[in-house]
mmCIF file of C-alpha atoms in Angstrom:
data_model
loop_
_atom_site.group_PDB
_atom_site.id
_atom_site.type_symbol
_atom_site.label_atom_id
_atom_site.label_comp_id
_atom_site.label_asym_id
_atom_site.label_seq_id
_atom_site.Cartn_x
_atom_site.Cartn_y
_atom_site.Cartn_z
ATOM 1 C CA MET A 368 -28.647 -39.722 -1.000
ATOM 2 C CA VAL A 369 -24.975 -38.775 -0.858
ATOM 3 C CA HIS A 370 -25.313 -37.109 -4.261
ATOM 4 C CA SER A 371 -28.374 -35.172 -3.061
ATOM 5 C CA ARG A 372 -26.555 -34.014 0.077
ATOM 6 C CA GLY A 373 -23.576 -32.916 -2.019
ATOM 7 C CA LYS A 374 -25.852 -30.820 -4.248
ATOM 8 C CA HIS A 375 -27.414 -29.254 -1.151
ATOM 9 C CA ILE A 376 -24.000 -28.287 0.291
ATOM 10 C CA LYS A 377 -22.920 -26.898 -3.077
ATOM 11 C CA LYS A 378 -26.082 -24.762 -3.257
ATOM 12 C CA GLU A 379 -25.500 -23.464 0.280
ATOM 13 C CA LEU A 380 -21.913 -22.511 -0.610
ATOM 14 C CA GLU A 381 -23.128 -20.756 -3.754
ATOM 15 C CA ASP A 382 -25.710 -18.867 -1.688
ATOM 16 C CA VAL A 383 -23.027 -17.777 0.791
ATOM 17 C CA ALA A 384 -20.750 -16.667 -2.047
ATOM 18 C CA GLY A 385 -23.635 -14.762 -3.643
ATOM 19 C CA ALA A 386 -24.448 -13.022 -0.360
ATOM 20 C CA ALA A 387 -20.786 -12.111 0.134
ATOM 21 C CA GLU A 388 -20.562 -10.688 -3.391
ATOM 22 C CA THR A 389 -23.757 -8.665 -2.856
ATOM 23 C CA ALA A 390 -22.399 -7.306 0.444
ATOM 24 C CA SER A 391 -19.107 -6.331 -1.206
ATOM 25 C CA ASN A 392 -21.041 -4.255 -3.755
ATOM 26 C CA SER A 393 -23.204 -2.487 -1.185
ATOM 27 C CA ARG A 394 -23.001 1.311 -1.082
ATOM 28 C CA ALA A 395 -21.962 1.447 2.589
ATOM 29 C CA PHE A 396 -19.149 -1.059 2.065
ATOM 30 C CA VAL A 397 -17.832 0.780 -0.992
ATOM 31 C CA ILE A 398 -17.870 4.110 0.902
ATOM 32 C CA VAL A 399 -15.768 2.595 3.705
ATOM 33 C CA ALA A 400 -13.398 1.060 1.142
ATOM 34 C CA ARG A 401 -12.994 4.406 -0.635
ATOM 35 C CA ALA A 402 -12.102 5.956 2.719
ATOM 36 C CA GLY A 403 -9.211 3.483 2.875
ATOM 37 C CA PHE A 404 -7.610 5.134 -0.156
ATOM 38 C CA ALA A 405 -7.964 8.535 1.515
ATOM 39 C CA VAL A 406 -6.382 7.287 4.756
ATOM 40 C CA SER A 407 -3.454 5.775 2.853
ATOM 41 C CA GLY A 408 -3.109 9.062 0.987
ATOM 42 C CA ILE A 409 -2.927 11.067 4.216
ATOM 43 C CA LEU A 410 -0.195 8.757 5.535
ATOM 44 C CA HIS A 411 1.822 9.187 2.330
ATOM 45 C CA VAL A 412 1.521 12.974 2.558
ATOM 46 C CA LEU A 413 2.749 12.899 6.156
ATOM 47 C CA ILE A 414 5.668 10.592 5.277
ATOM 48 C CA GLY A 415 6.532 12.926 2.383
ATOM 49 C CA VAL A 416 6.627 15.905 4.753
ATOM 50 C CA ILE A 417 8.861 13.978 7.177
ATOM 51 C CA ALA A 418 11.189 13.041 4.294
ATOM 52 C CA ILE A 419 11.553 16.713 3.346
ATOM 53 C CA ARG A 420 12.292 17.564 6.978
ATOM 54 C CA LEU A 421 14.998 14.886 7.020
ATOM 55 C CA ALA A 422 16.510 16.418 3.888
ATOM 56 C CA LEU A 423 16.632 19.787 5.674
ATOM 57 C CA GLY A 424 18.451 18.254 8.641
ATOM 58 C CA GLU A 425 15.482 17.959 10.995
ATOM 59 C CA SER A 426 14.467 14.833 12.905
ATOM 60 C CA GLY A 427 11.537 12.565 12.263
ATOM 61 C CA ASP A 428 10.445 8.981 11.686
ATOM 62 C CA ALA A 429 9.787 8.628 7.945
ATOM 63 C CA GLU A 430 7.803 5.439 8.442
ATOM 64 C CA GLN A 431 4.162 4.491 8.617
ATOM 65 C CA SER A 432 4.454 4.478 12.413
ATOM 66 C CA GLY A 433 5.765 8.047 12.372
ATOM 67 C CA ALA A 434 2.871 9.200 10.194
ATOM 68 C CA ILE A 435 0.335 7.437 12.441
ATOM 69 C CA ALA A 436 1.942 9.083 15.482
ATOM 70 C CA GLN A 437 1.464 12.490 13.845
ATOM 71 C CA LEU A 438 -2.204 11.696 13.246
ATOM 72 C CA ALA A 439 -2.611 10.605 16.854
ATOM 73 C CA ALA A 440 -1.140 13.910 18.051
ATOM 74 C CA GLN A 441 -3.942 15.889 16.382
ATOM 75 C CA PRO A 442 -7.209 16.869 18.120
ATOM 76 C CA ALA A 443 -9.459 13.778 18.288
ATOM 77 C CA GLY A 444 -6.365 11.808 17.272
ATOM 78 C CA LEU A 445 -7.490 8.520 18.857
ATOM 79 C CA ALA A 446 -10.787 8.655 16.977
ATOM 80 C CA MET A 447 -8.873 9.290 13.744
ATOM 81 C CA ILE A 448 -6.696 6.248 14.465
ATOM 82 C CA TRP A 449 -9.693 3.938 14.800
ATOM 83 C CA ILE A 450 -11.403 5.466 11.764
ATOM 84 C CA GLY A 451 -8.193 4.787 9.845
ATOM 85 C CA ALA A 452 -8.163 1.176 11.071
ATOM 86 C CA ALA A 453 -11.781 0.641 9.984
ATOM 87 C CA ALA A 454 -11.231 2.279 6.580
ATOM 88 C CA CYS A 455 -8.095 0.234 5.819
ATOM 89 C CA LEU A 456 -9.821 -2.954 6.976
ATOM 90 C CA GLY A 457 -12.765 -2.141 4.692
ATOM 91 C CA LEU A 458 -10.481 -1.549 1.705
ATOM 92 C CA GLY A 459 -8.584 -4.753 2.470
ATOM 93 C CA LEU A 460 -11.845 -6.708 2.490
ATOM 94 C CA TRP A 461 -12.918 -5.029 -0.752
ATOM 95 C CA GLN A 462 -9.641 -6.085 -2.391
ATOM 96 C CA VAL A 463 -10.266 -9.651 -1.228
ATOM 97 C CA SER A 464 -13.761 -9.506 -2.734
ATOM 98 C CA GLU A 465 -12.208 -8.328 -6.011
ATOM 99 C CA MET A 466 -9.834 -11.296 -5.884
ATOM 100 C CA LEU A 467 -12.720 -13.712 -5.312
ATOM 101 C CA PHE A 468 -15.498 -12.252 -7.455
ATOM 102 C CA GLY A 469 -13.945 -9.614 -9.707
ATOM 103 C CA TYR A 470 -12.424 -9.633 -13.193
ATOM 104 C CA SER A 471 -14.813 -12.331 -14.470
ATOM 105 C CA ASN A 472 -14.924 -10.573 -17.855
ATOM 106 C CA ALA A 473 -11.164 -10.010 -18.051
ATOM 107 C CA PRO A 474 -9.163 -12.059 -20.593
ATOM 108 C CA THR A 475 -7.843 -15.315 -19.135
ATOM 109 C CA LYS A 476 -4.194 -14.303 -19.660
ATOM 110 C CA THR A 477 -4.597 -11.197 -17.451
ATOM 111 C CA ARG A 478 -7.340 -12.336 -15.061
ATOM 112 C CA TRP A 479 -5.100 -14.179 -12.608
ATOM 113 C CA GLY A 480 -2.538 -11.407 -12.604
ATOM 114 C CA LYS A 481 -5.265 -8.949 -11.610
ATOM 115 C CA LYS A 482 -6.562 -11.291 -8.914
ATOM 116 C CA LEU A 483 -3.040 -11.720 -7.532
ATOM 117 C CA SER A 484 -2.565 -7.958 -7.514
ATOM 118 C CA ALA A 485 -5.850 -7.512 -5.615
ATOM 119 C CA ALA A 486 -4.726 -10.121 -3.079
ATOM 120 C CA GLY A 487 -1.415 -8.325 -2.579
ATOM 121 C CA GLN A 488 -3.123 -4.981 -2.096
ATOM 122 C CA GLY A 489 -5.528 -6.597 0.337
ATOM 123 C CA ILE A 490 -2.590 -7.798 2.436
ATOM 124 C CA VAL A 491 -1.076 -4.293 2.386
ATOM 125 C CA PHE A 492 -4.284 -2.688 3.647
ATOM 126 C CA PHE A 493 -4.844 -5.395 6.265
ATOM 127 C CA ALA A 494 -1.323 -4.654 7.533
ATOM 128 C CA MET A 495 -2.147 -0.940 7.653
ATOM 129 C CA ALA A 496 -5.344 -1.661 9.572
ATOM 130 C CA LEU A 497 -3.319 -3.775 12.006
ATOM 131 C CA SER A 498 -0.812 -0.925 12.456
ATOM 132 C CA PHE A 499 -3.615 1.534 13.221
ATOM 133 C CA GLY A 500 -5.306 -0.873 15.607
ATOM 134 C CA SER A 501 -2.047 -1.746 17.376
ATOM 135 C CA PHE A 502 -1.255 1.957 17.787
ATOM 136 C CA GLY A 503 -4.765 2.616 19.102
ATOM 137 C CA LEU A 504 -4.292 -0.110 21.723
ATOM 138 C CA GLY A 505 -1.094 1.510 22.952
ATOM 139 C CA ASN A 506 1.562 -0.542 21.115
ATOM 140 C CA ARG A 507 3.618 2.336 19.708
ATOM 141 C CA ARG A 508 6.809 0.541 18.781
ATOM 142 C CA ASP A 509 8.963 2.097 16.056
ATOM 143 C CA SER A 510 8.330 0.210 12.792
ATOM 144 C CA GLY A 511 11.968 0.545 11.752
ATOM 145 C CA GLU A 512 13.086 -1.286 14.886
ATOM 146 C CA SER A 513 10.391 -3.903 14.335
ATOM 147 C CA THR A 514 11.601 -4.479 10.764
ATOM 148 C CA SER A 515 15.210 -4.772 11.951
ATOM 149 C CA ASP A 516 14.301 -7.273 14.696
ATOM 150 C CA THR A 517 12.196 -9.353 12.318
ATOM 151 C CA SER A 518 15.030 -9.376 9.776
ATOM 152 C CA ALA A 519 17.470 -10.586 12.446
ATOM 153 C CA GLN A 520 15.119 -13.423 13.416
ATOM 154 C CA ILE A 521 14.653 -14.474 9.793
ATOM 155 C CA LEU A 522 18.411 -14.363 9.147
ATOM 156 C CA GLN A 523 19.040 -16.786 12.018
ATOM 157 C CA ALA A 524 16.532 -19.311 10.688
ATOM 158 C CA PRO A 525 17.519 -22.029 8.161
ATOM 159 C CA GLY A 526 17.389 -20.498 4.693
ATOM 160 C CA GLY A 527 16.740 -17.106 6.282
ATOM 161 C CA ALA A 528 19.318 -15.261 4.190
ATOM 162 C CA ALA A 529 17.752 -16.529 0.964
ATOM 163 C CA LEU A 530 14.307 -15.494 2.210
ATOM 164 C CA LEU A 531 15.524 -11.976 3.099
ATOM 165 C CA LEU A 532 17.161 -11.645 -0.315
ATOM 166 C CA ALA A 533 13.883 -12.727 -1.916
ATOM 167 C CA ILE A 534 11.973 -10.168 0.170
ATOM 168 C CA GLY A 535 14.393 -7.410 -0.800
ATOM 169 C CA LEU A 536 14.233 -8.397 -4.454
ATOM 170 C CA GLY A 537 10.433 -8.545 -4.314
ATOM 171 C CA ILE A 538 10.231 -5.039 -2.820
ATOM 172 C CA ALA A 539 12.649 -3.683 -5.434
ATOM 173 C CA VAL A 540 10.698 -5.317 -8.273
ATOM 174 C CA THR A 541 7.468 -3.870 -6.870
ATOM 175 C CA GLY A 542 9.152 -0.469 -6.959
ATOM 176 C CA CYS A 543 10.027 -0.984 -10.615
ATOM 177 C CA VAL A 544 6.401 -1.926 -11.315
ATOM 178 C CA PHE A 545 5.252 1.314 -9.662
ATOM 179 C CA GLY A 546 7.680 3.305 -11.800
ATOM 180 C CA VAL A 547 6.516 1.621 -15.009
ATOM 181 C CA ARG A 548 2.869 2.227 -14.101
ATOM 182 C CA GLY A 549 3.627 5.893 -13.631
ATOM 183 C CA ILE A 550 5.548 6.256 -16.890
ATOM 184 C CA ARG A 551 2.987 4.294 -18.920
ATOM 185 C CA ARG A 552 0.044 5.916 -17.103
ATOM 186 C CA SER A 553 -1.507 2.479 -16.693
ATOM 187 C CA PHE A 554 -2.905 3.551 -13.308
ATOM 188 C CA THR A 555 -5.604 5.423 -15.225
ATOM 189 C CA LYS A 556 -7.278 2.087 -16.054
ATOM 190 C CA THR A 557 -8.663 1.962 -12.516
ATOM 191 C CA LEU A 558 -9.957 5.557 -12.547
ATOM 192 C CA ASN A 559 -12.941 7.443 -13.875
ATOM 193 C CA LEU A 560 -10.952 10.491 -14.955
ATOM 194 C CA PRO A 561 -12.648 13.910 -14.603
ATOM 195 C CA SER A 562 -14.185 15.366 -17.748
ATOM 196 C CA SER A 563 -12.606 18.742 -16.955
ATOM 197 C CA THR A 564 -9.283 19.048 -18.827
ATOM 198 C CA PRO A 565 -7.409 20.878 -15.992
ATOM 199 C CA LEU A 566 -8.593 18.337 -13.386
ATOM 200 C CA ARG A 567 -7.741 15.426 -15.666
ATOM 201 C CA ARG A 568 -4.248 16.802 -16.332
ATOM 202 C CA GLY A 569 -3.742 17.477 -12.630
ATOM 203 C CA THR A 570 -4.752 13.919 -11.731
ATOM 204 C CA LEU A 571 -2.369 12.526 -14.365
ATOM 205 C CA ALA A 572 0.505 14.699 -13.124
ATOM 206 C CA LEU A 573 -0.064 13.632 -9.509
ATOM 207 C CA GLY A 574 -0.193 9.984 -10.548
ATOM 208 C CA ILE A 575 2.922 10.075 -12.741
ATOM 209 C CA LEU A 576 5.099 11.884 -10.191
ATOM 210 C CA GLY A 577 3.633 9.962 -7.274
ATOM 211 C CA TYR A 578 4.120 6.533 -8.821
ATOM 212 C CA ALA A 579 7.689 7.446 -9.838
ATOM 213 C CA ALA A 580 8.601 8.587 -6.305
ATOM 214 C CA LYS A 581 6.872 5.588 -4.697
ATOM 215 C CA GLY A 582 8.775 3.324 -7.066
ATOM 216 C CA ILE A 583 12.128 4.894 -6.170
ATOM 217 C CA THR A 584 11.487 4.569 -2.439
ATOM 218 C CA LEU A 585 10.498 0.902 -2.761
ATOM 219 C CA VAL A 586 13.612 0.165 -4.831
ATOM 220 C CA LEU A 587 15.720 1.837 -2.125
ATOM 221 C CA VAL A 588 14.061 -0.204 0.618
ATOM 222 C CA GLY A 589 14.567 -3.407 -1.366
ATOM 223 C CA LEU A 590 18.232 -2.627 -2.007
ATOM 224 C CA LEU A 591 18.721 -1.883 1.697
ATOM 225 C CA PHE A 592 17.344 -5.342 2.545
ATOM 226 C CA ILE A 593 19.629 -6.981 -0.022
ATOM 227 C CA VAL A 594 22.786 -5.128 1.046
ATOM 228 C CA ALA A 595 22.093 -5.677 4.757
ATOM 229 C CA THR A 596 21.571 -9.406 4.139
ATOM 230 C CA LEU A 597 24.741 -9.793 2.040
ATOM 231 C CA GLN A 598 26.728 -8.009 4.749
ATOM 232 C CA ALA A 599 24.980 -10.030 7.498
ATOM 233 C CA ARG A 600 23.827 -6.832 9.167
ATOM 234 C CA PRO A 601 20.052 -7.231 9.669
ATOM 235 C CA GLU A 602 20.034 -4.216 11.996
ATOM 236 C CA GLU A 603 20.512 -2.060 8.870
ATOM 237 C CA SER A 604 17.349 -3.331 7.157
ATOM 238 C CA THR A 605 15.194 -0.736 8.890
ATOM 239 C CA GLY A 606 12.627 -0.185 6.175
ATOM 240 C CA LEU A 607 11.705 3.115 4.584
ATOM 241 C CA ASP A 608 13.131 5.370 7.287
ATOM 242 C CA GLY A 609 16.521 3.637 7.122
ATOM 243 C CA ALA A 610 16.552 3.803 3.324
ATOM 244 C CA LEU A 611 15.825 7.527 3.297
ATOM 245 C CA ARG A 612 18.458 8.252 5.946
ATOM 246 C CA ALA A 613 21.008 6.222 3.965
ATOM 247 C CA LEU A 614 20.088 8.212 0.870
ATOM 248 C CA ARG A 615 20.563 11.520 2.706
ATOM 249 C CA ALA A 616 24.173 10.543 3.464
ATOM 250 C CA GLN A 617 25.014 10.255 -0.254
ATOM 251 C CA PRO A 618 26.276 13.120 -2.465
ATOM 252 C CA PHE A 619 23.277 15.211 -3.512
ATOM 253 C CA GLY A 620 21.174 12.871 -1.373
ATOM 254 C CA SER A 621 19.297 15.735 0.262
ATOM 255 C CA TYR A 622 18.063 16.976 -3.115
ATOM 256 C CA LEU A 623 16.894 13.506 -4.119
ATOM 257 C CA LEU A 624 15.266 13.141 -0.709
ATOM 258 C CA ILE A 625 13.326 16.357 -1.292
ATOM 259 C CA PHE A 626 12.189 14.991 -4.671
ATOM 260 C CA ILE A 627 11.045 11.763 -3.021
ATOM 261 C CA GLY A 628 9.266 13.695 -0.270
ATOM 262 C CA VAL A 629 7.426 15.850 -2.797
ATOM 263 C CA GLY A 630 6.666 12.764 -4.897
ATOM 264 C CA LEU A 631 5.283 10.836 -1.928
ATOM 265 C CA GLY A 632 3.156 13.857 -1.098
ATOM 266 C CA CYS A 633 1.861 13.884 -4.684
ATOM 267 C CA TYR A 634 1.163 10.155 -4.475
ATOM 268 C CA GLY A 635 -0.740 10.776 -1.262
ATOM 269 C CA ILE A 636 -2.848 13.504 -2.864
ATOM 270 C CA TYR A 637 -3.392 11.181 -5.834
ATOM 271 C CA LEU A 638 -4.699 8.473 -3.471
ATOM 272 C CA ILE A 639 -7.027 10.969 -1.810
ATOM 273 C CA THR A 640 -8.262 11.877 -5.294
ATOM 274 C CA LYS A 641 -8.534 8.171 -6.125
ATOM 275 C CA SER A 642 -10.902 7.696 -3.190
ATOM 276 C CA ARG A 643 -13.391 9.670 -5.280
ATOM 277 C CA LEU A 644 -12.418 8.576 -8.796
ATOM 278 C CA ALA A 645 -11.625 4.870 -8.353
ATOM 279 C CA ARG A 646 -13.770 2.398 -10.298
ATOM 280 C CA MET A 647 -15.404 0.304 -7.581
#
């Protein structure tokens, strides 16, 4: 009887998993998930514009919170905020479904790496959805300050310095991975490239430059975490905005900042393009 009950529970779990997989492949769900790429692209374009303004000596918050604030300032801004939250949540859920049900035909040696990557991207988009939702509910705290406060709390905890160093190293390594993907054009594996030669070349150019600039910015953020931790100054680990401002203070930093701003803009346009071309 116990064996029979166990088989019944197993069948119910399989049915639930099958229903979840079917839902994740539904047209409506995929459309919402694709919108998540477009929303992320818009944020990157806005951050790129702010970075260029910083290079030219203007003010601005070159963080996700700053980009969301710019969206909120537009006509129907609050509606755009909640649409962004829903789209990022949808893409996060789609990434989780890829982790659970995807890559079944992939070679064993690469399958788990792909699943881990999908899980990481899911976390990123869940965090973006949370940022949108928090902003929509009126919590408009500067993300740089939030990062600095969180870093200070971690540093005070047992083993906190080691954890912050690991976080900084992880961000920097992720930046290197982005750069390699851009140089090797491996990002094309997830796209259905246009048949038109000019459109295909344009998509490749946006991806290469965008991935390179995204990689540089992540390396800078990671290094800022590491340096701030080694110097026991968690208030300096202020995320992307702090990294870009620190870069501006260096010789020729403004020119590199303009490159990063343009690159982030290209990466944003690439993501908007990916919302249409991604294999889903």
